[in-house]
XYZ file of C-alpha atoms in Angstrom:
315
model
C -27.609 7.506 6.526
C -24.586 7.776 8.455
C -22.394 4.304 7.236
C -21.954 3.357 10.823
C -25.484 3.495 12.138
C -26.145 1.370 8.414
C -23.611 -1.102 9.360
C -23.866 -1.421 13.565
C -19.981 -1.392 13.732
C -17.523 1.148 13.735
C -14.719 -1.732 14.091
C -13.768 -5.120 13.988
C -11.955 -7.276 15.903
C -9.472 -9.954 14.318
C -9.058 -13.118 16.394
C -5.961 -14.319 14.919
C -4.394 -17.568 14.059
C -4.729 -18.876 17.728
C -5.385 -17.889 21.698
C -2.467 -19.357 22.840
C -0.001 -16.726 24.098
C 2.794 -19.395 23.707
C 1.891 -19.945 20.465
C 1.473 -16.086 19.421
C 4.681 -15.489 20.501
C 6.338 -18.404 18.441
C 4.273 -17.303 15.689
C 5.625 -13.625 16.442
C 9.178 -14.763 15.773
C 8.446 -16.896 12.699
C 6.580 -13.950 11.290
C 8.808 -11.409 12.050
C 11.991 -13.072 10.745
C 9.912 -14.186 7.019
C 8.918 -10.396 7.294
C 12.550 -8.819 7.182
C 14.163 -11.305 5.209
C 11.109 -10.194 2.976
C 11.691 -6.634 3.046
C 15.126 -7.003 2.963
C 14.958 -9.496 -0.529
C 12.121 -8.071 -2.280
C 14.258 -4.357 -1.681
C 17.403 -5.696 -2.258
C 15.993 -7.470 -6.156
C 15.124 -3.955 -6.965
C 18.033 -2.109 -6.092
C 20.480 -5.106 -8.038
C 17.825 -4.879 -11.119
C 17.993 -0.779 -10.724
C 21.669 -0.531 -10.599
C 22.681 -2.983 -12.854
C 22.576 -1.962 -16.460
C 22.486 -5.623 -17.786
C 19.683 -6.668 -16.291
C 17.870 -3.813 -17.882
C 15.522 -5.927 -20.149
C 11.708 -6.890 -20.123
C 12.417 -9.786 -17.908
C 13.656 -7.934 -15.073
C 11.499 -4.868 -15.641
C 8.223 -6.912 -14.973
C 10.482 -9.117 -11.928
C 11.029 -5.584 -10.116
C 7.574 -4.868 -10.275
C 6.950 -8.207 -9.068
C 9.397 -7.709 -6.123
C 7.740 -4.140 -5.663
C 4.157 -5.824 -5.051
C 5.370 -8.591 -2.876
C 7.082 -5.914 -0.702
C 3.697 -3.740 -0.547
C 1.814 -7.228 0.467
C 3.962 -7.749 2.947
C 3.694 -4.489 4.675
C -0.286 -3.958 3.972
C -0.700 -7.485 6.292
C 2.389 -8.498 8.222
C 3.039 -5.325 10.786
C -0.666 -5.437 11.748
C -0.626 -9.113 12.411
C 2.552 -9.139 14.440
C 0.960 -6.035 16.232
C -2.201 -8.051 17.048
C 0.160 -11.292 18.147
C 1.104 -9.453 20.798
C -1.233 -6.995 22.398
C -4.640 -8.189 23.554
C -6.793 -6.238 21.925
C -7.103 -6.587 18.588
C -9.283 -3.788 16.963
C -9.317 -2.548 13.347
C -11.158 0.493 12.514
C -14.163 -0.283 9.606
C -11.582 2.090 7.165
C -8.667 0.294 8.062
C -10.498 -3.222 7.672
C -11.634 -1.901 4.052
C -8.775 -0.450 3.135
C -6.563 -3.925 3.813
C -9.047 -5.502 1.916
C -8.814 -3.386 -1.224
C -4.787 -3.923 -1.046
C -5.313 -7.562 -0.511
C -7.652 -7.723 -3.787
C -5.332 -5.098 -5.956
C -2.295 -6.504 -5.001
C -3.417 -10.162 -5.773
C -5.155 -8.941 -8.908
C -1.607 -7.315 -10.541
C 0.505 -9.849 -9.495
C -1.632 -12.247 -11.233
C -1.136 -10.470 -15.140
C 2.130 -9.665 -13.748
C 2.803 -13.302 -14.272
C 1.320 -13.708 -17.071
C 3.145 -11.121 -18.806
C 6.397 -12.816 -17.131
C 5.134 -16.038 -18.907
C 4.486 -14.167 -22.720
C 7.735 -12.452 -22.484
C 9.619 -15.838 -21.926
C 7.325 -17.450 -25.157
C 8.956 -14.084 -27.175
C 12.143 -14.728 -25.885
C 12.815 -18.881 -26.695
C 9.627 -18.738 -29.829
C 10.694 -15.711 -31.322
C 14.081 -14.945 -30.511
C 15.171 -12.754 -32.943
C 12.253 -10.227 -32.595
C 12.412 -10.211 -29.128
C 13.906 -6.549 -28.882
C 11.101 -5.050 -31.122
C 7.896 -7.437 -29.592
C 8.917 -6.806 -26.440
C 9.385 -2.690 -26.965
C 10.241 -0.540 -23.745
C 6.585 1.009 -25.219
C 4.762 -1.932 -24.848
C 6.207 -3.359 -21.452
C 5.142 0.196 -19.928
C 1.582 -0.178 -21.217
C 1.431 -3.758 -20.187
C 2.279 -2.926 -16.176
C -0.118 0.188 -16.781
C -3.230 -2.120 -17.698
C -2.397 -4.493 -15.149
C -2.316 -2.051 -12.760
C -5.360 -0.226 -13.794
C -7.441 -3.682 -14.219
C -5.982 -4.461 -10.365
C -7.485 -0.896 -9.423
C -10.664 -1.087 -10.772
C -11.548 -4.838 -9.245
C -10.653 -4.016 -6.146
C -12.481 -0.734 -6.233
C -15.920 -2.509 -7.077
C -15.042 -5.173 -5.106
C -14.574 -3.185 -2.283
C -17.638 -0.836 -2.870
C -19.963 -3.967 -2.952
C -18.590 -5.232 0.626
C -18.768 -2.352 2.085
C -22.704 -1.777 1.303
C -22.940 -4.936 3.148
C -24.676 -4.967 7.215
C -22.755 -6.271 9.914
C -25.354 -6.588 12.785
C -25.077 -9.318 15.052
C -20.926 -9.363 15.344
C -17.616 -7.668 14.715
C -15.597 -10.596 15.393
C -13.250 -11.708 12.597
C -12.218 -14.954 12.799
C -8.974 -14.608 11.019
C -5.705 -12.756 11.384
C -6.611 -10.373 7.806
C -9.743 -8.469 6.598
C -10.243 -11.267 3.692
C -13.437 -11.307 2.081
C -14.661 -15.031 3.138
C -14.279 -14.033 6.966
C -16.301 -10.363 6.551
C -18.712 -12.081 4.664
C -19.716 -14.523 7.566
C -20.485 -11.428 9.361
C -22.813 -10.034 7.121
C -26.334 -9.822 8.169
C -27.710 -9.604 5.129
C -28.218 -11.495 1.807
C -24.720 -11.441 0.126
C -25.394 -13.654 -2.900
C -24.979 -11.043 -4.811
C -21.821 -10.004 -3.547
C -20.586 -13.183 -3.194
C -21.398 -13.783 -7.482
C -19.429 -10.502 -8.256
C -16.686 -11.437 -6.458
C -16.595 -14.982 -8.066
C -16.939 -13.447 -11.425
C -14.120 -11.054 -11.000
C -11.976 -13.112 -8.938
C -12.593 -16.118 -11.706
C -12.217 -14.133 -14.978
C -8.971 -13.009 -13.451
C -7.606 -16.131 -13.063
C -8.918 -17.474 -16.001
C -6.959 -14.712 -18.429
C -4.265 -14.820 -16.654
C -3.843 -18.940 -16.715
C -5.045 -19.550 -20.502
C -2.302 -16.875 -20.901
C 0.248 -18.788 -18.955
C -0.953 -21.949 -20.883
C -0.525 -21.035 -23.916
C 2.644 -19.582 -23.822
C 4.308 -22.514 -21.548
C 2.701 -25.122 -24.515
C 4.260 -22.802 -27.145
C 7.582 -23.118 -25.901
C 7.146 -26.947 -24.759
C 6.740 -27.174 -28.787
C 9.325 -24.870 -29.811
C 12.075 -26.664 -26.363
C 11.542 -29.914 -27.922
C 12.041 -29.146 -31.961
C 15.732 -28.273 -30.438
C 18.172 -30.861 -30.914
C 20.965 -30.092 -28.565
C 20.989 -31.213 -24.757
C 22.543 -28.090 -23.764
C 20.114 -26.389 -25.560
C 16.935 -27.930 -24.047
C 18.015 -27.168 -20.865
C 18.997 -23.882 -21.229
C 15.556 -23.078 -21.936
C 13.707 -24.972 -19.560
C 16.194 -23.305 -16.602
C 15.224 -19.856 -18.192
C 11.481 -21.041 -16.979
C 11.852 -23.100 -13.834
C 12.037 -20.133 -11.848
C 8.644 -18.766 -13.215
C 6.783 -22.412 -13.322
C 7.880 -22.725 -9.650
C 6.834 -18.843 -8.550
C 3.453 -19.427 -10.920
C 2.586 -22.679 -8.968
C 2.761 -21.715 -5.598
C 0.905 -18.547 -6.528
C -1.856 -20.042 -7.688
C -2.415 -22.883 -5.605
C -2.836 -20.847 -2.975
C -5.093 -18.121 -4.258
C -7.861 -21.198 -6.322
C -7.874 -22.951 -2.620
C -9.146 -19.412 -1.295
C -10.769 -17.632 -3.803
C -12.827 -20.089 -6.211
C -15.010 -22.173 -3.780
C -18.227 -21.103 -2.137
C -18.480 -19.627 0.800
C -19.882 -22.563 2.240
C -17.129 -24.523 2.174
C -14.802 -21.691 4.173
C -13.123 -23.857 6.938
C -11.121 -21.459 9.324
C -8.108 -23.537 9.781
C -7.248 -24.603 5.705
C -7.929 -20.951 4.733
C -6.045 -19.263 7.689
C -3.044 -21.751 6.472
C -3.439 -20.773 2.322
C -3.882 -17.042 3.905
C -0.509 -17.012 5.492
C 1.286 -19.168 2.863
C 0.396 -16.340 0.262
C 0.500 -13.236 1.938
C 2.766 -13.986 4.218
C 5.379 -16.915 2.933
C 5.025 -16.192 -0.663
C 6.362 -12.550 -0.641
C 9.964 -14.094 1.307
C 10.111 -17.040 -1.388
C 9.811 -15.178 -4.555
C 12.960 -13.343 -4.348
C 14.745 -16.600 -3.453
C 13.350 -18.484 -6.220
C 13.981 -15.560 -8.698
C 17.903 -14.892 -7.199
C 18.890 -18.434 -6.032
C 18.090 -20.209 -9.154
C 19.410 -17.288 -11.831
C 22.783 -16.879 -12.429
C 22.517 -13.107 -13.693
C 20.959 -12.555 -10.874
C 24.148 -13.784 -8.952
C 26.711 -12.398 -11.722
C 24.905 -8.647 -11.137
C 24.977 -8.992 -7.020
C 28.786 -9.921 -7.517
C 29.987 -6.871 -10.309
C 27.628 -4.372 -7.673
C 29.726 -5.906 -4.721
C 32.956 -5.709 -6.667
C 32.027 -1.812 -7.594
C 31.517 -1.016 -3.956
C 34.742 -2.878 -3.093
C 36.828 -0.886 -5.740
C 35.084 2.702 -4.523
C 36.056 1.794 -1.115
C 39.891 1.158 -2.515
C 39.759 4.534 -4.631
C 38.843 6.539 -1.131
């Protein structure tokens, strides 16, 4: 059977964060100005990381890819939302609905062993110091991003697959500003239990590895931090984390308050809010958390500038 006769619905509509045109338009500017400086941060951490031969290590391998996702969450949600806060009708085609979905889910999926690989290669670096170069092999940082990526692929694949055998009969209206999988599930007219357990299952076990990973290696080098005897040395390492512990925290906050509840317990205004913070806010902050608070960061923006500067003086 045709999927559109199965599911009644050949779109959806999304009804946004609010029917207030004052407040669309507000929330217009706000989102459009976190959406460039986005773009233009997230872009710019690639190109520094790209260009910059220092900054050619593990660390900043696995950050670019990090920057690289944020910018692709960005763009899968923001345009369409800033589209929808100003025109009055606010369709989706079913295929477009899906395939927001799946990015939303593969996205959130890598970035979260993304982090956790962020987190082991900071336990190699302050526990294990003088193998770092050999544990942490070009070899093994490509197959690391390559699993993550696949593992991100294939949840959001089944994931998606088991949504989309779902029936929406009664309504098409989306009460949200995203095709999330809480929101599309409220429209189902059918049982969804099952769907509902398989996404718990893969959303949790996610989360899971990825925290005991981030655990462990943040308890290893509490022990190995405080065995140092120097000051100077202490905080040395704990700045090398800060940046991480702060990027980890936010990202996870967020995504437990959405993902790991029942369905039941969906309240449109508190997930609309965690919705925004992490697909919207998040993808702005982490390249200020990761640039502001990093001096080599700062030092490789400043030698690039200086470069360009000295080409310009050569011409």
């Amino acid at each position: 059977m045709d999927r559109r006769n199965n599911t009644h619905v050949s779109d959806f509509i999304l009804m946004g964060l609010t029917e207030s045109e004052e407040i669309q338009l507000v929330l217009f500017i706000i989102f459009l100005i976190i959406y460039l400086v986005s773009v233009q941060g997230n872009t710019g951490m690639i190109l520094i990381i790209h260009l910059d031969l220092q900054l050619h290590t593990p660390m900043y391998f696995f950050l670019s890819h990090l920057s690289f996702l944020d910018l692709t969450y960005s763009t899968a949600i923001t345009p369409k939302t800033l589209q929808n806060l100003l025109t009055s009708t606010k369709h989706i085609s079913y295929i477009s609905c899906f395939t927001q979905m799946y990015f939303l889910i593969f996205l959130g999926t890598v970035e979260c062993f993304l982090l956790s690989l962020m987190a082991y290669d900071r336990y190699v670096a302050i526990c294990n110091p003088l193998h770092y170069s050999v544990v942490m092999s070009k070899r093994l940082c490509y197959s690391l991003i390559f699993g993550s990526y696949f593992i991100g692929f294939t949840n959001s694949m089944i994931n998606v697959l088991f949504m989309s055998r779902l029936d929406f009969c009664d309504s098409n209206v989306i009460h949200h500003f995203l095709c999330d999988t809480s929101p599309i599930l409220d429209l189902s007219c059918t049982d969804t239990r099952g769907v509902e357990i398989t996404i718990f299952i893969f959303a949790g076990s996610t989360l899971m590895v990825s925290l005991i990973t981030i655990s462990v290696s943040y308890l290893s080098i509490l022990t190995t931090v405080l065995k140092i005897t120097s000051t100077s040395g202490k905080r040395k390492a704990f700045s090398t984390c800060a940046s991480h512990l702060l990027g980890v925290t936010i990202f996870y906050g967020t995504t437990i308050f959405t993902y790991l509840k029942p369905r039941k317990s969906y309240t449109l205004g508190k997930d609309q809010v965690a919705s925004v913070f992490y697909t919207i806010v998040i993808p702005m902050l982490n390249p200020l958390i990761y640039s502001l608070r990093n001096k080599e960061v700062k030092n490789a923006l400043k030698r690039l500038m200086q470069k360009r500067l000295d080409f310009r003086q050569l011409k």
